Short mmCIF file of C-alpha atoms and ligand atoms in Angstrom, two decimals:
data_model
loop_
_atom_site.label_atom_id
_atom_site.label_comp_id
_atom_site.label_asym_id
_atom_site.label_seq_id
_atom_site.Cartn_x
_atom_site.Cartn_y
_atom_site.Cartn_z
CA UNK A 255 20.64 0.71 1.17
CA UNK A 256 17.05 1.80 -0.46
CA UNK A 257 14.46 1.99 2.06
CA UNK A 258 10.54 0.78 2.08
CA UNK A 259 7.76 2.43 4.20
CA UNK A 260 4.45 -0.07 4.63
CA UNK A 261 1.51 1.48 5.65
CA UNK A 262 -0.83 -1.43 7.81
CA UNK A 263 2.08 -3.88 8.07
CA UNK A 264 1.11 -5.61 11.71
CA UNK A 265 -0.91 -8.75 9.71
CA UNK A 266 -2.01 -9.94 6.39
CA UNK A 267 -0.25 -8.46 2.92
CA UNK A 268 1.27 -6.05 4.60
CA UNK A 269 3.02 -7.83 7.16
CA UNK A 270 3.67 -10.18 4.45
CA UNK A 271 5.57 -7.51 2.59
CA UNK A 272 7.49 -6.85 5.86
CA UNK A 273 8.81 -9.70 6.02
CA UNK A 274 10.08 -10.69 2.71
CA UNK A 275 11.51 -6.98 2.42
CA UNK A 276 13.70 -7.76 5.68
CA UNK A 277 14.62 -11.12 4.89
CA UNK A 278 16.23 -9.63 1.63
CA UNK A 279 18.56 -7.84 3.73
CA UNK A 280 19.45 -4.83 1.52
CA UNK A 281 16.44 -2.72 2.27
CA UNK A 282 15.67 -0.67 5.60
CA UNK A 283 11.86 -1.33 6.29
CA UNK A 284 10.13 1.25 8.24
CA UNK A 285 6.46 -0.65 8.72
CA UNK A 286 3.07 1.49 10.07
CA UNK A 287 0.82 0.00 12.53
CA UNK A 288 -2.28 1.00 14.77
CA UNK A 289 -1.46 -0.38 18.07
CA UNK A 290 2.21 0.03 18.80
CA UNK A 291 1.63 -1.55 22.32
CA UNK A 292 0.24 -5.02 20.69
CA UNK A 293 3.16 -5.79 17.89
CA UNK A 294 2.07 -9.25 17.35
CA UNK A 295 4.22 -11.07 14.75
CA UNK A 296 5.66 -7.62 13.20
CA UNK A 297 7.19 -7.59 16.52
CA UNK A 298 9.36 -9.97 15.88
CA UNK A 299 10.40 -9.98 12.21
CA UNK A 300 13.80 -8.12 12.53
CA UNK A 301 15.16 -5.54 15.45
CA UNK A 302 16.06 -3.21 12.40
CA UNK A 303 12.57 -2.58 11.46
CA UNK A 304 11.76 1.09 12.65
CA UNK A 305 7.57 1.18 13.40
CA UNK A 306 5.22 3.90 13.56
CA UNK A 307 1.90 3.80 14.78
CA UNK A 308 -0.41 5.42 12.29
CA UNK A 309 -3.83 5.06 11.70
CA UNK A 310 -4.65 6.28 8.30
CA UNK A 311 -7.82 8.23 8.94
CA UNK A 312 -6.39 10.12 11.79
CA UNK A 313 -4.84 13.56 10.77
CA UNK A 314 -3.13 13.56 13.62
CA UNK A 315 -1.46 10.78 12.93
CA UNK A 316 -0.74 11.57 9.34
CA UNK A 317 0.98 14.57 10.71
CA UNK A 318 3.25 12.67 12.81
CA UNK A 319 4.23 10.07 11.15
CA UNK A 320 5.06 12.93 8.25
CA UNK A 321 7.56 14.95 11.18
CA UNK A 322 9.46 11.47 11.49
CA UNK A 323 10.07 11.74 7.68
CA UNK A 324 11.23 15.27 8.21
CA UNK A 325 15.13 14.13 7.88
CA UNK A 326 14.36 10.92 6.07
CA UNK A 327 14.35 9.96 2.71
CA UNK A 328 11.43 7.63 1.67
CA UNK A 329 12.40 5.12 -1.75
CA UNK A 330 9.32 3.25 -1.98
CA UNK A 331 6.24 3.59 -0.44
CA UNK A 332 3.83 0.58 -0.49
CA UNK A 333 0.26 1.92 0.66
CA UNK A 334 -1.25 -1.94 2.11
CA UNK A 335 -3.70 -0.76 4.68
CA UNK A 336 -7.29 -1.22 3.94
CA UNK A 337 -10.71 -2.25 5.31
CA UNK A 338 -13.82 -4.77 3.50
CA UNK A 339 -15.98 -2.62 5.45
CA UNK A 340 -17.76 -5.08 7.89
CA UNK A 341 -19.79 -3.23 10.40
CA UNK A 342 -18.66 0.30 9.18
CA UNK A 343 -20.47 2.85 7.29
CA UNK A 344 -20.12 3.54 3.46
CA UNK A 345 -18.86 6.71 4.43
CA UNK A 346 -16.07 5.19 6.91
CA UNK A 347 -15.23 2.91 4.20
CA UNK A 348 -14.49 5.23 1.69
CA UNK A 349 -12.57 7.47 4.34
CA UNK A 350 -9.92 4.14 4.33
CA UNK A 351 -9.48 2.50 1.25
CA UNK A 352 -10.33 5.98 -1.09
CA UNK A 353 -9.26 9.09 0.57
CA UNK A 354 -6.47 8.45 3.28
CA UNK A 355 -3.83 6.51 0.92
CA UNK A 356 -3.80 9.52 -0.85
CA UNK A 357 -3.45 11.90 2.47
CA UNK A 358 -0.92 9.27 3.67
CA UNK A 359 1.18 9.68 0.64
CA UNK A 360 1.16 13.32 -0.06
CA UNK A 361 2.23 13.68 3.62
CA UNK A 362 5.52 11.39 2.72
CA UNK A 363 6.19 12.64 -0.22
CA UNK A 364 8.94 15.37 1.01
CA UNK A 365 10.81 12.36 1.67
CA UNK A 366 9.98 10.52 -1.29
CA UNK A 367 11.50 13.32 -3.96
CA UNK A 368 14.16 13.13 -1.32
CA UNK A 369 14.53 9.07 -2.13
CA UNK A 370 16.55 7.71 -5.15
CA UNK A 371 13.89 5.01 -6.47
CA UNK A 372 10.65 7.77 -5.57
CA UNK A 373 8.11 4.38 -6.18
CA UNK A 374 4.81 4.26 -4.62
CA UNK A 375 2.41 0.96 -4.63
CA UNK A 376 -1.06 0.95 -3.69
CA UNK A 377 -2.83 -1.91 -2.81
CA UNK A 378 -6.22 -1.67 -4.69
CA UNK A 379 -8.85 -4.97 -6.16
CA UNK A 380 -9.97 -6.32 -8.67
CA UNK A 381 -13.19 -5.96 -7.25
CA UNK A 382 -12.66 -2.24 -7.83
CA UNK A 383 -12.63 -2.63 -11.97
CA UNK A 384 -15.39 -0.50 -13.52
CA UNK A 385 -15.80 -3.58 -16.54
CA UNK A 386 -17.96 -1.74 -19.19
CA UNK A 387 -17.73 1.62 -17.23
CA UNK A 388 -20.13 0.61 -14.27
CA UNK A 389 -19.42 1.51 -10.50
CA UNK A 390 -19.12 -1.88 -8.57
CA UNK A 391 -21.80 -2.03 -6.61
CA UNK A 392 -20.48 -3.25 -3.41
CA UNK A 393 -19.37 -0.67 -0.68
CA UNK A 394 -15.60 -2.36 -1.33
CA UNK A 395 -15.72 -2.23 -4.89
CA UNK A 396 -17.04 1.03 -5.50
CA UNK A 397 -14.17 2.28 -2.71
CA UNK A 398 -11.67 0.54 -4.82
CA UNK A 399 -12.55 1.51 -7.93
CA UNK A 400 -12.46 5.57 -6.29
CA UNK A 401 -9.32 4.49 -5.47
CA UNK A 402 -8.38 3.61 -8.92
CA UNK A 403 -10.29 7.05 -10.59
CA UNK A 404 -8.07 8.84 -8.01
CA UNK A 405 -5.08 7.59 -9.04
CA UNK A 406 -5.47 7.67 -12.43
CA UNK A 407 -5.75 11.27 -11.97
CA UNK A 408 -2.88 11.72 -9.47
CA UNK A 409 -0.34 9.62 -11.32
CA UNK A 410 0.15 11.75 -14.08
CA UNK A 411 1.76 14.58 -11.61
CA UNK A 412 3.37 12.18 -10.04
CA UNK A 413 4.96 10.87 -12.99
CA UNK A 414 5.89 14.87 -13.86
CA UNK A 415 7.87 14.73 -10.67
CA UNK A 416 10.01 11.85 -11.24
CA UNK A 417 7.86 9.18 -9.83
CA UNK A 418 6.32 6.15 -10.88
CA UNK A 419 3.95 3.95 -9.56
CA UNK A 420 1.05 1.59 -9.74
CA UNK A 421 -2.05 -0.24 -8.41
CA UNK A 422 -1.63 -3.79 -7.74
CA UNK A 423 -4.48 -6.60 -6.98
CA UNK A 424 -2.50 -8.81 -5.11
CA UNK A 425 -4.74 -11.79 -5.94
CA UNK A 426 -7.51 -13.72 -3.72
CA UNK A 427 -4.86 -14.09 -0.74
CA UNK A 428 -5.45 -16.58 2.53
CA UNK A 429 -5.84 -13.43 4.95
CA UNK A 430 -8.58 -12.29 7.72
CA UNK A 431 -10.20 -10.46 4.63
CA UNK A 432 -9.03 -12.62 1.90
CA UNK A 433 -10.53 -15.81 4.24
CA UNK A 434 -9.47 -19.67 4.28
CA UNK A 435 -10.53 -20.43 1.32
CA UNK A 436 -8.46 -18.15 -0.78
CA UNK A 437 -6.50 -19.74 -3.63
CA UNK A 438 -3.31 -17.26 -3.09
CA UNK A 439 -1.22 -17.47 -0.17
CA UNK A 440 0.57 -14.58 1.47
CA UNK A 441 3.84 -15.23 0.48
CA UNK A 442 2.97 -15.86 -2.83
CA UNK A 443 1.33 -12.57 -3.22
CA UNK A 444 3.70 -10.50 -1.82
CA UNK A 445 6.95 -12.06 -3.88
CA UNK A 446 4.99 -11.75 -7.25
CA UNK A 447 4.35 -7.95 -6.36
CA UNK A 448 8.01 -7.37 -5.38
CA UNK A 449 9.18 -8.87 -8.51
CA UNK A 450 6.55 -6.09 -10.31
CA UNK A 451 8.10 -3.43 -8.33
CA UNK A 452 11.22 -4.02 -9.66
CA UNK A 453 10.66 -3.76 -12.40
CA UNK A 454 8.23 -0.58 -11.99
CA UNK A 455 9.70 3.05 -13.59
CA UNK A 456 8.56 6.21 -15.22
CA UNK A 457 7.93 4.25 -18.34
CA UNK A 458 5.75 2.01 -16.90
CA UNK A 459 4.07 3.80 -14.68
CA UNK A 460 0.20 4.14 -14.12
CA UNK A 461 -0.73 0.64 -14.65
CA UNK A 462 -3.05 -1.84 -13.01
CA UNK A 463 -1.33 -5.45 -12.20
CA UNK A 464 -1.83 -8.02 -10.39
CA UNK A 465 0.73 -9.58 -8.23
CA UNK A 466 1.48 -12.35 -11.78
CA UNK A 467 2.42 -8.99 -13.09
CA UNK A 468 -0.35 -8.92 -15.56
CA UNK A 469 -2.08 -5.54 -16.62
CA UNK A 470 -5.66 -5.54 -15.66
CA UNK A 471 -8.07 -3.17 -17.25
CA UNK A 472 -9.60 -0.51 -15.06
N1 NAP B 516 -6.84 -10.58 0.82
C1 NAP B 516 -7.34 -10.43 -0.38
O1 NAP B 516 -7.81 -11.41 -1.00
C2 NAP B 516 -7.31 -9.07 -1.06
C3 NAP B 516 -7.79 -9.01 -2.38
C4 NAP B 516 -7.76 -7.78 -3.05
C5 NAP B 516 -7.24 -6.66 -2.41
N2 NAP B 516 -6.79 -6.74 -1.13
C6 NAP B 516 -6.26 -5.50 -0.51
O2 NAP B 516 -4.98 -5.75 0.03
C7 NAP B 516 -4.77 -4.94 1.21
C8 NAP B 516 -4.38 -5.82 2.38
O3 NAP B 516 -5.41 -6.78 2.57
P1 NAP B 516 -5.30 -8.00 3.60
O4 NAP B 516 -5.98 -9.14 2.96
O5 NAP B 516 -3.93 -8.14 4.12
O6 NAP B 516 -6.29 -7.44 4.75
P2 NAP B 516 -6.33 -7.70 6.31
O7 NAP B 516 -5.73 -9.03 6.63
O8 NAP B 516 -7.72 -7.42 6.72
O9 NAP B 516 -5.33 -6.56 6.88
C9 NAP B 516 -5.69 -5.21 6.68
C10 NAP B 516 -4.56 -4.33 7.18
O10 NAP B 516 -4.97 -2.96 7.00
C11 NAP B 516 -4.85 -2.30 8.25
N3 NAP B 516 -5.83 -1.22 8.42
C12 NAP B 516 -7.16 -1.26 8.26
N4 NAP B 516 -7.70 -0.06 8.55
C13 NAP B 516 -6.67 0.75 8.91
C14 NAP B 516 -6.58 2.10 9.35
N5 NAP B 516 -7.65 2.88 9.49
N6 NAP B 516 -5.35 2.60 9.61
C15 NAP B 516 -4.25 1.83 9.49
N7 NAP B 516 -4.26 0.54 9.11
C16 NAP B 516 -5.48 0.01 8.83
C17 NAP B 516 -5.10 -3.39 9.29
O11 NAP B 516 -4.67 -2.98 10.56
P3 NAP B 516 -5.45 -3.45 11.92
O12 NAP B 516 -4.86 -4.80 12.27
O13 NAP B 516 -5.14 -2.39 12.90
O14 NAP B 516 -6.90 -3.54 11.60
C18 NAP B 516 -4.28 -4.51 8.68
O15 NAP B 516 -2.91 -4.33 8.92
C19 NAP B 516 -6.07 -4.17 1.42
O16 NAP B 516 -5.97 -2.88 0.87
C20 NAP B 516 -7.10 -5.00 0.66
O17 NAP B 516 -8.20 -4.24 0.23
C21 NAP B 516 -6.82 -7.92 -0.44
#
């Protein structure tokens, strides 16, 4: 049975992508939330899903959610968790949505090249796209768009080690950051991306979607 880890799977996309993975039935879901003690709805999915509490920009964290991967193997990793930046500094933001999916990820990845599929998805925006070369200029956007320079960079020695991977705009979605009046709902979203995963290998890999599976430009 192939195995998914979701990084900030207690609400929105990435509890979302819980679900649908364990309603499937042949995946193990391990899911990653901040406050183990308050479960909410992630709580109550499926008794097989195994949860962590991680919060991305704690090292600590990262460190021990890596030591419960020490005997595991890891087949896809979808990286979910992120922030819009409301009351936090530009700084803080960046920390989240730029930096830490990559700290999350190299911290798993012992148990990814242990894994047979070795897939990683990143949840990134579209607000992130450079258009014409030009750095968004909201706080989200330009995070996003770090994110995407990052990757870019990263994916090519990923690739070189057998994995493949992507960036994925999962559309306007009905979320707490996505709002009410967002056009895309959750489930929606999150069964367009898994039919993109799916289909996601080395040849592939690198690319920008969106959860239509469409290619966006960077
Ligand atoms: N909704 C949209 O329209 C939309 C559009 C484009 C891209 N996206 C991207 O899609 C992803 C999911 O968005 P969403 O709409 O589901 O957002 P959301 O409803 O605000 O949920 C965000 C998730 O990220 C987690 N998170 C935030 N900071 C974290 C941290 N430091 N450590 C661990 N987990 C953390 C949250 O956990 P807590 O509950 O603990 O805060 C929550 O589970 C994000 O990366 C977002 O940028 C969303």
């Amino acid at each position: 049975m192939p195995n998914v880890i979701i990084i900030g799977a207690n609400r929105g996309i990435g509890l979302g992508f819980a679900k649908l993975f364990s309603k499937h039935g042949d995946w193990k879901v391990y899911a990653t939330t901040r406050n183990v003690q308050d479960l909410g709805e992630l709580g109550n999915i499926d008794e097989n899903i195994s949860i962590y509490q991680l919060d991305v920009v704690k090292s600590d964290d990262v460190l021990n959610l890596s030591r419960e991967f020490e005997n595991k193997n890891i087949d896809l990793i979808i990286h979910n968790a992120g922030v819009y930046g409301h009351n936090m500094t530009r700084e803080e933001v960046m920390e989240v949505n730029s930096l830490a999916p990559f700290k999350v990820i190299d911290s798993l990845m012992p148990a990814l090249l242990r894994g047979d599929h070795k897939k990683i998805a990143i949840l990134t925006s579209q607000m992130g796209a450079r258009n014409g070369g030009k750095t968004p200029t909201g706080v989200y956007g330009a995070s996003k768009a770090a994110l995407n320079d990052k990757f870019r960079i990263i994916e090519s020695e990923w690739r070189k080690r057998g994995i493949s991977s992507l960036v994925f705009h999962p559309g306007w979605v009905k979320t707490d950051m996505g709002g009410s009046s967002a056009p895309v709902e959750i489930k929606e979203s999150v069964m367009g991306m898994y039919g993109v995963l799916e289909e996601l290998c080395l040849e592939n890999s690198g690319r920008f979607m969106n959860w239509k599976g469409m290619e966006l430009s960077w």
